[in-house]
XYZ file of C-alpha atoms in Angstrom:
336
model
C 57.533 62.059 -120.354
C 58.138 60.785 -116.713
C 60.063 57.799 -116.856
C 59.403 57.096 -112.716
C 56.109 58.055 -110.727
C 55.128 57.121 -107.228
C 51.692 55.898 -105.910
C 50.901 56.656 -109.974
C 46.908 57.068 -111.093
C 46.598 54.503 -113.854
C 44.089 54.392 -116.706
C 43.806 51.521 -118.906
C 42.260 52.601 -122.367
C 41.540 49.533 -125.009
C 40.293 52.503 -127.660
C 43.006 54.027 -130.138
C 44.274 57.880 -129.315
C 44.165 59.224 -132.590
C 41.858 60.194 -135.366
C 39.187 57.388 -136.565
C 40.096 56.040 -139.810
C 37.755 55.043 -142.381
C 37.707 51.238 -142.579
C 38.440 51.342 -146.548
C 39.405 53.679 -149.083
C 38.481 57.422 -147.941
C 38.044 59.613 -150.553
C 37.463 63.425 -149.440
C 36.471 65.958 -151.964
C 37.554 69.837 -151.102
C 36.445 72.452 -153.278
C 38.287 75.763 -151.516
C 41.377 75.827 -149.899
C 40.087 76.637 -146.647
C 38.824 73.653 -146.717
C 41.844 71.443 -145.884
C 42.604 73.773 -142.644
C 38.671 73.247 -141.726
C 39.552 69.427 -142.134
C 42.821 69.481 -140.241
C 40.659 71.552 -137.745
C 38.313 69.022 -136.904
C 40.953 65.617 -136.070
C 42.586 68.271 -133.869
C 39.389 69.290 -131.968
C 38.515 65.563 -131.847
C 41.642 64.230 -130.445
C 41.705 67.601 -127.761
C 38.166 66.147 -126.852
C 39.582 62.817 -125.847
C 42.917 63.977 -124.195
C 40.176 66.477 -122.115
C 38.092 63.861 -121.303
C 41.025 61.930 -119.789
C 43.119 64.228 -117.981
C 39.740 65.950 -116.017
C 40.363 62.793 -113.820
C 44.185 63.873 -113.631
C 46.028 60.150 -114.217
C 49.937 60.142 -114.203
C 49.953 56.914 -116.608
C 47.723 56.145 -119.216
C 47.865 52.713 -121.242
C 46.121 51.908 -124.249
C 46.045 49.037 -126.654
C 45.526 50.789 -129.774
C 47.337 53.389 -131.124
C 48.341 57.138 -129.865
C 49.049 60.051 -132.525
C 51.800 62.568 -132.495
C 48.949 65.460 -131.166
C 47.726 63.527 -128.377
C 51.397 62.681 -127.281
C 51.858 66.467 -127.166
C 49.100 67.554 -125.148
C 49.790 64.269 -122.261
C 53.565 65.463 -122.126
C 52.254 69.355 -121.107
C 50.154 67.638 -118.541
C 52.951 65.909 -117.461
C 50.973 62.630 -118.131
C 52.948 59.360 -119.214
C 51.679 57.541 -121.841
C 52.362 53.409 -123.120
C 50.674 52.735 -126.407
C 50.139 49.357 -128.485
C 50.204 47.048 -125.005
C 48.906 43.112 -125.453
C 45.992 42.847 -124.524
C 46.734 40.055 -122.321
C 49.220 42.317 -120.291
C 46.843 44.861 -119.681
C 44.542 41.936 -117.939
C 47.542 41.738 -115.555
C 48.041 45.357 -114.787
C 44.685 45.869 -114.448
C 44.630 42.470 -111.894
C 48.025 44.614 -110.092
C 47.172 47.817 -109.877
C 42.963 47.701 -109.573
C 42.444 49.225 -112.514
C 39.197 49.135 -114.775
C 40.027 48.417 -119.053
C 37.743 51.526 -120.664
C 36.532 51.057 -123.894
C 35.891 54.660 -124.117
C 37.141 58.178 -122.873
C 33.887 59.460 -122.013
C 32.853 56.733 -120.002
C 35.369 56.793 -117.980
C 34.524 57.486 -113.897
C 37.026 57.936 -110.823
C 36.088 53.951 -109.865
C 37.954 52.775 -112.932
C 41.244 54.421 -112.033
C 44.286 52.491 -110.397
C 45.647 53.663 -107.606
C 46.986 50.149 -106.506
C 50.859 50.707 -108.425
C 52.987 51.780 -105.497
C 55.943 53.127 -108.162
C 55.992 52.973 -111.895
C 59.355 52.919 -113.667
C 60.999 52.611 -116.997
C 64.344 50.556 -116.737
C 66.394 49.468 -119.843
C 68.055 45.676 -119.916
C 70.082 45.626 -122.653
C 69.285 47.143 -125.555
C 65.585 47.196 -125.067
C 63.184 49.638 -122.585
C 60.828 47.502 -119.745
C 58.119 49.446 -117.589
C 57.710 47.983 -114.306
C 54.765 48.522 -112.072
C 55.475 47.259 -108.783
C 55.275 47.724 -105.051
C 51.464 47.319 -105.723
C 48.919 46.753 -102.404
C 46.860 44.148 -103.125
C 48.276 42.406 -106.841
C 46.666 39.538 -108.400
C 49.013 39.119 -110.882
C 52.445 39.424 -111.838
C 55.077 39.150 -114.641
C 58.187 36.778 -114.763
C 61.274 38.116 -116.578
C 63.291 35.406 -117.962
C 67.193 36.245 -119.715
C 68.965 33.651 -121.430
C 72.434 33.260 -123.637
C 70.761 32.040 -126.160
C 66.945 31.112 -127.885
C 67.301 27.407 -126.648
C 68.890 28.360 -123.735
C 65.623 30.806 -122.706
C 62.861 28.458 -124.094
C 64.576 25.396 -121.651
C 64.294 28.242 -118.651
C 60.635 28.656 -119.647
C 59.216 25.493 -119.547
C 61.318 24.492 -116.396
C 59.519 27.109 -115.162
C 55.986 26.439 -116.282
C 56.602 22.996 -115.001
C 57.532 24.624 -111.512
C 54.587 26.785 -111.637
C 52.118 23.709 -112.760
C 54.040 21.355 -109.467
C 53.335 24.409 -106.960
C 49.487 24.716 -108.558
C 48.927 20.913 -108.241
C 49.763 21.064 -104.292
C 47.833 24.047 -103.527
C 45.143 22.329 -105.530
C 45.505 19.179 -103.723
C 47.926 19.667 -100.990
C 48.674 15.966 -100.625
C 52.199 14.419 -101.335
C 53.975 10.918 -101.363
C 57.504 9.625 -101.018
C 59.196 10.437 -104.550
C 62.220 7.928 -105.524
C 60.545 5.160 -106.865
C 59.373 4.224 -102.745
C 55.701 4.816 -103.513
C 55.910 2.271 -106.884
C 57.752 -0.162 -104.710
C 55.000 -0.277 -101.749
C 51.741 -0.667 -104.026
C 53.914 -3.502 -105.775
C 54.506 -4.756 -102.404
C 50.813 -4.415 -101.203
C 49.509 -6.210 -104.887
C 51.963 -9.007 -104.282
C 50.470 -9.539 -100.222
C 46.855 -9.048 -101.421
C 46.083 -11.014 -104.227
C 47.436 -14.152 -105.715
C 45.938 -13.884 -109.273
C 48.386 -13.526 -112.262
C 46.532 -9.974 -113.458
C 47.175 -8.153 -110.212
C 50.411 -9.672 -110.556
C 51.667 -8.619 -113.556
C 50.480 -4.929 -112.520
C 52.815 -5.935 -109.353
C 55.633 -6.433 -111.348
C 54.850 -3.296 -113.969
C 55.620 -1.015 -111.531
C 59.042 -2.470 -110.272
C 60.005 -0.671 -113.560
C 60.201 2.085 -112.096
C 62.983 2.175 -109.800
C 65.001 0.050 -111.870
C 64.881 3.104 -114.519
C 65.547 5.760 -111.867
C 68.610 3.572 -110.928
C 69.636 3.399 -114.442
C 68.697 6.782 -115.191
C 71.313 7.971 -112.216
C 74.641 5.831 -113.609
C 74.314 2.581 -111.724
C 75.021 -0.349 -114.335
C 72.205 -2.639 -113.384
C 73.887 -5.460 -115.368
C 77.187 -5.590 -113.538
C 77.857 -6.000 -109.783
C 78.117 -2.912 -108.041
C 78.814 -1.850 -104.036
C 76.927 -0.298 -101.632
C 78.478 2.347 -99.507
C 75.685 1.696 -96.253
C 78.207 -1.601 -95.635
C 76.200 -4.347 -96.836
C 79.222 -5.633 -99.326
C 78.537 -6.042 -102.814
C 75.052 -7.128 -103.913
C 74.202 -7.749 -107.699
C 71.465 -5.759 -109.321
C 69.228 -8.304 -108.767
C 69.740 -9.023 -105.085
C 69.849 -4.963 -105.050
C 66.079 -4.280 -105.829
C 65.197 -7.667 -103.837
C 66.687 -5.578 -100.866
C 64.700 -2.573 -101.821
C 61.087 -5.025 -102.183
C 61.876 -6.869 -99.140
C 61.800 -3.326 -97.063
C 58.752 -2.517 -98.007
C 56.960 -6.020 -98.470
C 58.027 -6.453 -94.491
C 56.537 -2.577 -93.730
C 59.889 -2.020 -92.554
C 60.803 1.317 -94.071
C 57.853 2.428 -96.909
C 60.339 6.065 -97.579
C 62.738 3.553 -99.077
C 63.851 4.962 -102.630
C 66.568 5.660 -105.147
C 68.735 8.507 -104.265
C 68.602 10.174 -107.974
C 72.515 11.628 -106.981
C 74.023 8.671 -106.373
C 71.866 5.718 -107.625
C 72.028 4.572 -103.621
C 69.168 3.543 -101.442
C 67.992 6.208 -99.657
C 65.114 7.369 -97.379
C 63.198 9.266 -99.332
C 62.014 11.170 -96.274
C 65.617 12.187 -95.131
C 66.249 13.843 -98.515
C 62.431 15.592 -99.022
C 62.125 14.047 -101.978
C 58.180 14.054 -102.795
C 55.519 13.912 -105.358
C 52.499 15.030 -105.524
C 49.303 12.572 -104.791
C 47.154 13.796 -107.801
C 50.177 13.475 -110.166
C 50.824 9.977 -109.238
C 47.518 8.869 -108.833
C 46.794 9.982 -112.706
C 49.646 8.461 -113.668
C 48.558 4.918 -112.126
C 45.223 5.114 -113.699
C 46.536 6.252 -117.355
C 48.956 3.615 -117.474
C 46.315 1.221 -116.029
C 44.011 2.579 -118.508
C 46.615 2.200 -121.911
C 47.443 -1.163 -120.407
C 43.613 -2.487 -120.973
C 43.354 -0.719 -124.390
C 45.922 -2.909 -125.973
C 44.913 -6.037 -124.103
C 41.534 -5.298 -125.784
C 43.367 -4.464 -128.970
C 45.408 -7.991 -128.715
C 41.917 -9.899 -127.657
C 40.374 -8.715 -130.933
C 44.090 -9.880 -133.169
C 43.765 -12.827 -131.388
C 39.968 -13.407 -132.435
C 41.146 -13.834 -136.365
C 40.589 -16.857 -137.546
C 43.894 -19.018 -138.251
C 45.054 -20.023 -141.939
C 43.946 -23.680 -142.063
C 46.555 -26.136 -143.607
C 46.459 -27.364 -146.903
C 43.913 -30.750 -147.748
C 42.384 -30.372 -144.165
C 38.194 -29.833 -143.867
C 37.043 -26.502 -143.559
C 35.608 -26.435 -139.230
C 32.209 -25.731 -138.434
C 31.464 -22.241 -137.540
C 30.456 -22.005 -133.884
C 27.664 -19.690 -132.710
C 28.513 -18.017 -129.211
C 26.081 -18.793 -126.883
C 24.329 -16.316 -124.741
C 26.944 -16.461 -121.721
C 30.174 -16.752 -124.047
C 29.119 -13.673 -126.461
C 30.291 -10.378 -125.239
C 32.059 -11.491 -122.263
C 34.510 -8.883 -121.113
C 36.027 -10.704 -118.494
C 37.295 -13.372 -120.688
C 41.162 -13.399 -120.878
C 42.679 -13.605 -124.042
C 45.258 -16.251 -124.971
């Protein structure tokens, strides 16, 4: 068979090429030996049907899911027809999304709309020891197949999901197309804003949660945020702690909010400079999930704290209080 067409016709069969099986056991009695050539007769003259019902609409590639017998082989390759047998079905969803091609449950429902004549060249290439067909140079795809080599089985299933993690980043964008400064510089400037907004210990606390951030992007790069360590911008040497106080005090004064940890070097670094971004949907789902986890053990550690406490030996027994109508069911009491 042709192993490379151009501008091929493509027909996309989910309906096995071959004789129908019985579903169980089969048992055929034959009482005269003509009768096993009038049997071998018929699954010829029924696969000859199909093959006939196909090629009147004269495709150069036919795909099915199902299977294709030696017989109908034979008659595609003297119509110089190609033929791909046993495909998943979810790759022939995508080459019927590239080359505009209609799946056909059946040969004699087929019409001239369900052909493909999207495929600009169909080819059969071999990479290594195994055969690939590619259909490319299509007109108007909507889908497409990603080839991924590797060394070894680790080594391919760490290129996958790097790439499904690409793939989800460039989704999220074109979903949302919305993006903030990466680096830690967006954690550091809604700590900054909490800190100038509110004075309440809650808001706080969620002030100082998300200074954790940088400091674990810092450590995460090599910089030891125990020992002293020197800048390269010229400031001298600054402890870790005066470090991130440098970092908070840019962006509690508004004076640079793109202010981040270069992930390289451990430096600070305008995260603008370097195009270092997130995206807004990502982040903002992070902030509420953590947000959200945060409250679920607070209301966790409000109901521990509710038990009551082992009294000490020889001492009376309290008086059980009854909540009162303002104190019962009070969720914005804070817990001890």
């Amino acid at each position: 068979m042709k192993r490379k067409i151009i501008n091929p016709r493509v027909i996309l069969l989910d309906c096995p090429l071959e004789y129908k099986k019985g579903e169980n056991q089969t048992n055929a009695e034959l009482v005269r030996e003509e009768d096993w050539a009038v049997l071998l007769k018929m699954e010829e003259e029924y696969i000859e049907n199909l093959c006939v019902q196909i090629l009147k609409f004269k495709p150069d590639l036919v795909i099915t899911e199902k299977g294709l017998s030696d017989l109908a082989c034979h008659y595609f390759s003297k119509a110089g027809v190609s033929v791909i047998r046993r495909l998943r079905k979810t790759d022939n969803n995508r080459i019927a999304k590239a080359c505009g091609a209609v799946i056909v449950n059946r040969p004699d429902e087929l019409q001239e709309s369900d052909v493909g004549t999207g495929a600009g060249l169909f080819e059969v290439k071999k990479i290594g020891d195994e055969f690939f067909a590619y259909i490319v140079d299509c007109k108007d795809p909507k889908a497409c197949t990603v080839l991924l080599r590797g060394a070894s089985k680790d080594l391919l299933n760490e290129v996958e999901r790097n790439l499904q993690d690409a793939m989800s980043a460039a989704r999220n964008i074109l979903k949302h197309p919305k993006l903030v400064p990466g680096g830690g510089a967006t954690e550091l400037t809604v700590s900054a804003t909490l800190k100038q907004k509110s004075s309440s210990w809650p808001y706080e606390a969620a002030a100082v949660a998300f200074e954790a951030i940088p400091r674990t992007l810092a450590q995460n790069c090599g910089v030891n945020v125990i020992r002293t360590m020197t800048r390269s911008s010229g400031e001298g040497k600054f402890t870790s702690f005066l470090f991130f106080v440098y970092i908070f005090v840019k962006h509690a004064n508004g004076e640079n909010a793109w202010t981040g940890i270069d992930g390289n070097s451990g430096e600070i670094a305008d995260m603008k400079e370097l195009k270092i971004w997130d995206a807004y949907n990502v982040k903002a789902q992070t902030f509420k999930t953590a947000i959200e986890a945060a409250c679920m053990l607070l209301r966790i550690d409000d109901i521990v704290s509710g038990i009551k406490k082992r009294q000490a030996p020889g001492s009376q027994p309290s008086k059980p209080t009854i909540e009162t109508g303002d104190d019962a069911d009070d969720e914005q009491m804070i817990p001890e």
